Amino acid sequence: MEKQIINTQDAPAPIGPYNQAVKAGNMLFVSGQIALHPETNQLVKENIMDETHQVMQNIKHILSAAHMDFSDVVKATIFITDMNNFSQVNEVYGKYFSGHFPARETVQVSALPKAVNVEISVIAAK
């Protein structure tokens, strides 16, 4: 099976030894995204909803670079540092899907890179 590296300038560059996504066969594995704005490289942290929206926009651009979209997402993992933010994160996240939602888990963690409040990774298939 051929492995293809997916990187786009429309999403933040990786901050460590990983790629934005890897495509293997018909599967796309998108690395966890945080609320880094790709043009300014600044964190979007005004509030949890804006932060989540930026994360989802980053994922959207990576999916697009692989000729996919949110309808192709089969699995998502959400990491949040405060479960009290769950409903707000869920509200923003839900707006990116129409009808058929992917499988998902949401996990509270003690800390995330760059002290962000939310990180989301997805797996897509086409």
Coordinates of N, CA, C and O in Angstrom, one line a residue:
M1 N 0.8 -1.2 0.0 CA 0.0 0.0 0.0 C 0.9 1.2 0.0 O 1.8 1.4 0.8
E2 N 0.6 2.1 -0.9 CA 1.3 3.4 -1.0 C 0.9 4.4 0.1 O -0.3 4.5 0.4
K3 N 1.9 5.0 0.7 CA 1.6 6.0 1.7 C 1.9 7.4 1.1 O 3.0 7.6 0.5
Q4 N 1.0 8.3 1.2 CA 1.1 9.7 0.6 C 1.0 10.7 1.8 O 0.1 10.7 2.6
I5 N 2.0 11.6 1.8 CA 2.0 12.6 2.8 C 1.2 13.8 2.3 O 1.3 14.2 1.2
I6 N 0.3 14.3 3.2 CA -0.6 15.4 2.8 C -0.1 16.6 3.7 O -0.1 16.5 4.9
N7 N 0.2 17.7 3.0 CA 0.5 19.0 3.7 C 0.0 20.1 2.8 O 0.0 20.1 1.6
T8 N -0.6 21.1 3.5 CA -1.1 22.3 2.8 C -0.7 23.5 3.6 O -0.7 23.5 4.8
Q9 N -0.5 24.6 2.8 CA -0.2 25.9 3.5 C -1.5 26.5 4.1 O -1.4 27.5 4.8
D10 N -2.7 25.9 3.8 CA -3.9 26.5 4.3 C -4.2 26.0 5.7 O -5.2 26.4 6.3
A11 N -3.3 25.2 6.2 CA -3.4 24.7 7.6 C -2.0 24.9 8.3 O -1.0 25.1 7.6
P12 N -2.0 25.0 9.6 CA -0.7 25.3 10.3 C 0.3 24.2 10.0 O 0.0 23.0 9.9
A13 N 1.6 24.6 9.8 CA 2.7 23.7 9.7 C 2.8 22.8 11.0 O 2.5 23.4 12.1
P14 N 3.2 21.6 10.9 CA 3.4 20.8 12.1 C 4.4 21.5 13.0 O 5.4 22.1 12.6
I15 N 4.2 21.3 14.3 CA 5.1 21.9 15.3 C 6.0 20.8 15.9 O 6.7 21.0 16.9
G16 N 6.1 19.7 15.2 CA 6.9 18.6 15.7 C 7.2 17.6 14.6 O 6.9 17.9 13.4
P17 N 7.8 16.5 14.9 CA 8.1 15.5 13.8 C 6.9 14.6 13.4 O 6.8 13.5 13.7
Y18 N 6.0 15.3 12.7 CA 4.8 14.6 12.1 C 4.4 15.4 10.9 O 4.9 16.5 10.6
N19 N 3.4 14.9 10.2 CA 2.8 15.5 9.0 C 1.4 15.9 9.4 O 0.8 15.3 10.3
Q20 N 0.8 16.8 8.6 CA -0.6 17.2 8.8 C -1.5 16.0 8.6 O -2.4 15.8 9.4
A21 N -1.2 15.2 7.6 CA -2.0 14.0 7.4 C -1.2 13.0 6.6 O -0.3 13.3 5.9
V22 N -1.6 11.7 6.7 CA -1.0 10.7 5.9 C -2.2 9.9 5.2 O -3.1 9.5 5.9
K23 N -2.1 9.7 3.9 CA -3.1 8.9 3.2 C -2.5 7.6 2.9 O -1.4 7.4 2.4
A24 N -3.3 6.5 3.3 CA -2.9 5.1 3.0 C -4.0 4.4 2.4 O -5.1 4.3 3.0
G25 N -3.9 4.1 1.1 CA -5.0 3.5 0.4 C -6.2 4.6 0.3 O -5.9 5.7 -0.1
N26 N -7.3 4.2 0.7 CA -8.5 5.1 0.7 C -8.7 5.8 2.1 O -9.7 6.5 2.3
M27 N -7.8 5.6 3.0 CA -7.9 6.2 4.4 C -7.0 7.4 4.5 O -5.8 7.4 4.1
L28 N -7.5 8.4 5.2 CA -6.7 9.6 5.5 C -6.7 9.7 7.0 O -7.7 9.8 7.7
F29 N -5.5 9.8 7.6 CA -5.3 10.0 9.0 C -4.8 11.4 9.3 O -3.6 11.7 8.9
V30 N -5.6 12.3 9.8 CA -5.3 13.7 10.1 C -4.7 13.8 11.5 O -5.4 13.5 12.4
S31 N -3.6 14.4 11.6 CA -3.0 14.6 12.9 C -3.8 15.6 13.7 O -4.5 16.4 13.2
G32 N -3.7 15.5 15.0 CA -4.4 16.4 15.9 C -4.1 17.8 15.5 O -3.0 18.2 15.4
Q33 N -5.2 18.6 15.4 CA -5.1 20.0 15.1 C -5.5 20.9 16.3 O -6.4 20.6 17.0
I34 N -4.7 21.9 16.4 CA -5.0 22.9 17.5 C -5.3 24.2 16.8 O -5.3 24.3 15.5
A35 N -5.7 25.2 17.5 CA -6.2 26.5 17.0 C -5.1 27.5 16.5 O -5.1 28.7 16.8
L36 N -4.1 27.0 15.8 CA -3.1 27.8 15.2 C -3.7 28.4 13.9 O -4.1 27.6 13.0
H37 N -3.6 29.7 13.7 CA -4.1 30.3 12.5 C -2.9 30.1 11.5 O -1.8 30.5 11.7
P38 N -3.2 29.5 10.3 CA -2.1 29.2 9.3 C -1.4 30.4 8.8 O -0.2 30.3 8.4
E39 N -2.1 31.5 8.6 CA -1.4 32.7 8.1 C -0.6 33.5 9.1 O 0.5 34.0 8.7
T40 N -1.0 33.6 10.3 CA -0.3 34.4 11.3 C 0.5 33.5 12.2 O 1.4 34.0 13.0
N41 N 0.2 32.2 12.3 CA 0.9 31.3 13.2 C 0.6 31.7 14.7 O 1.4 31.3 15.5
Q42 N -0.5 32.4 14.9 CA -0.9 32.8 16.2 C -2.0 31.9 16.7 O -2.8 31.4 15.9
L43 N -2.1 31.7 18.0 CA -3.2 30.9 18.5 C -4.5 31.7 18.6 O -4.4 32.9 18.9
V44 N -5.6 31.0 18.2 CA -6.9 31.6 18.4 C -7.5 31.1 19.7 O -7.9 30.0 19.8
K45 N -7.5 32.0 20.7 CA -7.9 31.5 22.0 C -8.8 32.5 22.7 O -8.9 32.6 23.9
E46 N -9.5 33.4 21.9 CA -10.4 34.4 22.6 C -11.5 33.7 23.4 O -11.8 34.1 24.5
N47 N -12.0 32.6 22.9 CA -13.0 31.8 23.6 C -13.0 30.4 23.0 O -12.5 30.1 22.0
I48 N -13.6 29.4 23.7 CA -13.6 28.0 23.3 C -14.3 27.8 22.0 O -13.9 27.0 21.2
M49 N -15.3 28.6 21.7 CA -16.0 28.4 20.4 C -15.1 28.9 19.2 O -15.1 28.2 18.2
D50 N -14.5 30.0 19.4 CA -13.6 30.5 18.3 C -12.4 29.5 18.1 O -12.0 29.3 17.0
E51 N -11.9 29.0 19.3 CA -10.8 28.1 19.2 C -11.2 26.8 18.5 O -10.5 26.3 17.6
T52 N -12.4 26.3 18.8 CA -12.8 25.1 18.1 C -13.1 25.3 16.7 O -12.7 24.5 15.8
H53 N -13.6 26.5 16.3 CA -13.9 26.8 14.9 C -12.6 26.8 14.1 O -12.5 26.3 13.0
Q54 N -11.5 27.4 14.7 CA -10.2 27.4 14.0 C -9.7 26.0 13.8 O -9.1 25.7 12.8
V55 N -9.8 25.2 14.8 CA -9.4 23.8 14.7 C -10.1 23.1 13.6 O -9.5 22.4 12.7
M56 N -11.4 23.3 13.5 CA -12.2 22.6 12.5 C -11.9 23.2 11.1 O -11.9 22.5 10.1
Q57 N -11.6 24.5 11.0 CA -11.1 25.1 9.7 C -9.8 24.4 9.3 O -9.6 24.1 8.1
N58 N -8.9 24.2 10.2 CA -7.6 23.6 9.9 C -7.9 22.2 9.3 O -7.3 21.8 8.3
I59 N -8.7 21.5 10.0 CA -9.1 20.1 9.5 C -9.7 20.2 8.1 O -9.4 19.4 7.3
K60 N -10.6 21.1 7.9 CA -11.3 21.3 6.7 C -10.3 21.4 5.5 O -10.4 20.8 4.5
H61 N -9.3 22.3 5.7 CA -8.3 22.5 4.7 C -7.4 21.3 4.4 O -7.0 21.1 3.3
I62 N -7.1 20.6 5.5 CA -6.3 19.3 5.3 C -7.1 18.3 4.5 O -6.6 17.7 3.6
L63 N -8.4 18.1 4.9 CA -9.2 17.2 4.1 C -9.3 17.6 2.7 O -9.2 16.8 1.8
S64 N -9.5 18.9 2.4 CA -9.6 19.4 1.1 C -8.3 19.1 0.3 O -8.4 18.8 -0.9
A65 N -7.1 19.3 0.9 CA -5.9 19.0 0.2 C -5.8 17.5 -0.2 O -5.1 17.2 -1.1
A66 N -6.5 16.7 0.5 CA -6.6 15.2 0.1 C -7.8 14.9 -0.7 O -8.1 13.7 -0.9
H67 N -8.5 16.0 -1.2 CA -9.7 15.8 -2.1 C -10.8 15.1 -1.3 O -11.5 14.2 -1.8
M68 N -10.9 15.5 0.0 CA -12.0 14.9 0.9 C -12.7 16.1 1.5 O -12.3 17.2 1.4
D69 N -13.7 15.8 2.3 CA -14.4 16.8 3.1 C -15.0 16.1 4.3 O -14.8 14.9 4.6
F70 N -15.8 16.8 5.1 CA -16.2 16.3 6.4 C -17.2 15.1 6.2 O -17.3 14.2 7.1
S71 N -17.8 15.0 5.0 CA -18.7 13.8 4.8 C -17.9 12.5 4.7 O -18.4 11.4 4.8
D72 N -16.6 12.6 4.5 CA -15.7 11.4 4.4 C -15.1 11.0 5.8 O -14.5 10.0 5.9
V73 N -15.3 11.8 6.8 CA -14.8 11.5 8.1 C -15.6 10.4 8.8 O -16.8 10.4 8.8
V74 N -14.8 9.3 9.2 CA -15.4 8.2 9.8 C -15.2 8.1 11.3 O -15.9 7.4 12.0
K75 N -14.2 8.8 11.8 CA -13.8 8.8 13.2 C -13.2 10.1 13.6 O -12.4 10.7 12.9
A76 N -13.5 10.6 14.8 CA -12.9 11.8 15.3 C -12.6 11.5 16.8 O -13.2 10.8 17.5
T77 N -11.5 12.2 17.2 CA -11.1 12.2 18.6 C -10.9 13.6 19.0 O -10.2 14.4 18.4
I78 N -11.6 14.0 20.1 CA -11.5 15.3 20.7 C -10.9 15.3 22.0 O -11.3 14.5 22.9
F79 N -9.8 16.1 22.2 CA -9.2 16.2 23.5 C -9.5 17.6 24.0 O -9.3 18.6 23.3
I80 N -10.0 17.7 25.2 CA -10.3 19.0 25.8 C -9.7 19.0 27.2 O -9.6 18.0 27.9
T81 N -9.3 20.2 27.7 CA -8.7 20.3 29.0 C -9.7 20.6 30.1 O -9.4 20.5 31.3
D82 N -11.0 20.9 29.7 CA -12.0 21.2 30.7 C -13.3 20.6 30.2 O -13.9 21.2 29.2
M83 N -13.9 19.6 30.8 CA -15.1 19.0 30.3 C -16.3 20.0 30.4 O -17.3 19.8 29.8
N84 N -16.1 21.0 31.2 CA -17.2 22.1 31.2 C -17.3 22.8 29.9 O -18.4 23.4 29.6
N85 N -16.3 22.6 29.0 CA -16.4 23.2 27.6 C -17.0 22.3 26.6 O -17.2 22.6 25.5
F86 N -17.4 21.1 27.1 CA -17.9 20.1 26.1 C -19.1 20.6 25.3 O -19.1 20.4 24.1
S87 N -20.1 21.2 25.8 CA -21.3 21.6 25.0 C -20.9 22.6 24.0 O -21.4 22.6 22.9
Q88 N -20.0 23.5 24.3 CA -19.6 24.6 23.4 C -18.8 24.0 22.2 O -19.0 24.3 21.1
V89 N -17.9 23.1 22.6 CA -17.1 22.4 21.6 C -18.0 21.6 20.7 O -17.9 21.6 19.4
N90 N -18.9 20.9 21.3 CA -19.8 20.0 20.6 C -20.7 20.8 19.6 O -21.0 20.4 18.5
E91 N -21.1 22.0 20.0 CA -22.0 22.9 19.2 C -21.2 23.3 17.9 O -21.8 23.2 16.8
V92 N -20.0 23.7 18.0 CA -19.2 24.1 16.9 C -18.9 22.9 16.0 O -19.1 23.0 14.8
Y93 N -18.4 21.9 16.6 CA -18.0 20.6 15.9 C -19.2 20.1 15.0 O -19.0 19.8 13.9
G94 N -20.4 20.1 15.6 CA -21.5 19.6 14.9 C -21.9 20.3 13.7 O -22.5 19.8 12.7
K95 N -21.6 21.6 13.6 CA -21.9 22.4 12.5 C -21.1 22.1 11.2 O -21.5 22.5 10.1
Y96 N -20.1 21.3 11.4 CA -19.2 21.0 10.2 C -19.7 19.7 9.5 O -19.2 19.3 8.5
F97 N -20.7 19.0 10.1 CA -21.2 17.8 9.5 C -22.7 18.0 9.2 O -23.4 18.7 9.8
S98 N -23.1 17.3 8.1 CA -24.5 17.3 7.7 C -25.0 15.9 7.7 O -24.6 15.1 6.9
G99 N -25.9 15.6 8.7 CA -26.6 14.3 8.7 C -25.8 13.2 9.4 O -26.1 13.0 10.5
H100 N -24.9 12.6 8.7 CA -24.2 11.4 9.2 C -23.0 11.8 9.9 O -22.0 12.2 9.3
F101 N -23.0 11.7 11.2 CA -21.8 12.0 12.1 C -20.9 10.8 12.1 O -21.3 9.7 12.1
P102 N -19.6 11.1 12.3 CA -18.6 10.0 12.4 C -18.7 9.4 13.9 O -19.3 10.0 14.8
A103 N -18.0 8.3 14.0 CA -17.8 7.8 15.4 C -16.9 8.8 16.1 O -16.1 9.5 15.4
R104 N -16.9 8.8 17.4 CA -16.1 9.8 18.1 C -16.0 9.5 19.6 O -16.9 8.9 20.2
E105 N -14.9 10.0 20.2 CA -14.8 10.1 21.6 C -14.3 11.4 22.0 O -13.6 12.1 21.2
T106 N -14.6 11.9 23.2 CA -14.1 13.1 23.7 C -13.5 12.8 25.1 O -14.1 12.2 25.9
V107 N -12.3 13.2 25.2 CA -11.5 12.9 26.4 C -11.0 14.2 27.1 O -10.4 15.0 26.4
Q108 N -11.1 14.3 28.4 CA -10.5 15.4 29.1 C -9.1 15.0 29.4 O -8.8 13.9 29.9
V109 N -8.2 15.9 29.1 CA -6.8 15.7 29.4 C -6.2 16.9 30.3 O -6.9 17.9 30.4
S110 N -5.1 16.6 30.9 CA -4.6 17.7 31.9 C -3.9 18.8 31.1 O -3.9 19.9 31.7
A111 N -3.4 18.6 29.9 CA -2.7 19.7 29.2 C -2.6 19.2 27.7 O -2.6 18.1 27.4
L112 N -2.5 20.3 26.9 CA -2.4 20.1 25.4 C -1.2 21.0 25.0 O -0.8 21.9 25.6
P113 N -0.7 20.7 23.8 CA 0.4 21.5 23.3 C 0.1 23.0 23.2 O -1.1 23.4 22.9
K114 N 1.0 23.8 23.5 CA 0.9 25.3 23.5 C -0.2 25.8 24.4 O -0.8 26.9 24.3
A115 N -0.6 25.0 25.4 CA -1.6 25.3 26.4 C -3.0 25.7 25.8 O -3.7 26.5 26.3
V116 N -3.3 25.0 24.7 CA -4.6 25.2 24.1 C -5.6 24.4 24.9 O -5.3 23.6 25.8
N117 N -6.9 24.7 24.6 CA -8.0 24.1 25.3 C -8.6 22.9 24.6 O -9.4 22.1 25.2
V118 N -8.4 22.8 23.3 CA -9.0 21.7 22.5 C -8.0 21.3 21.3 O -7.3 22.1 20.8
E119 N -8.0 20.0 21.1 CA -7.3 19.4 19.9 C -8.2 18.3 19.4 O -8.8 17.5 20.1
I120 N -8.2 18.3 18.0 CA -9.1 17.3 17.4 C -8.3 16.6 16.2 O -7.6 17.3 15.5
S121 N -8.4 15.3 16.2 CA -7.9 14.5 15.1 C -9.0 13.8 14.4 O -10.0 13.5 15.1
V122 N -8.9 13.4 13.1 CA -9.9 12.7 12.4 C -9.3 11.6 11.5 O -8.1 11.7 11.1
I123 N -10.1 10.6 11.2 CA -9.8 9.6 10.2 C -10.9 9.7 9.1 O -12.1 9.7 9.5
A124 N -10.5 9.8 7.9 CA -11.5 9.9 6.8 C -11.2 8.7 5.8 O -10.1 8.2 5.7
A125 N -12.3 8.4 5.1 CA -12.2 7.3 4.1 C -13.0 7.7 2.8 O -14.1 8.3 3.0
K126 N -12.4 7.4 1.7 CA -13.2 7.7 0.4 C -13.0 6.6 -0.5 O -12.0 6.0 -0.7

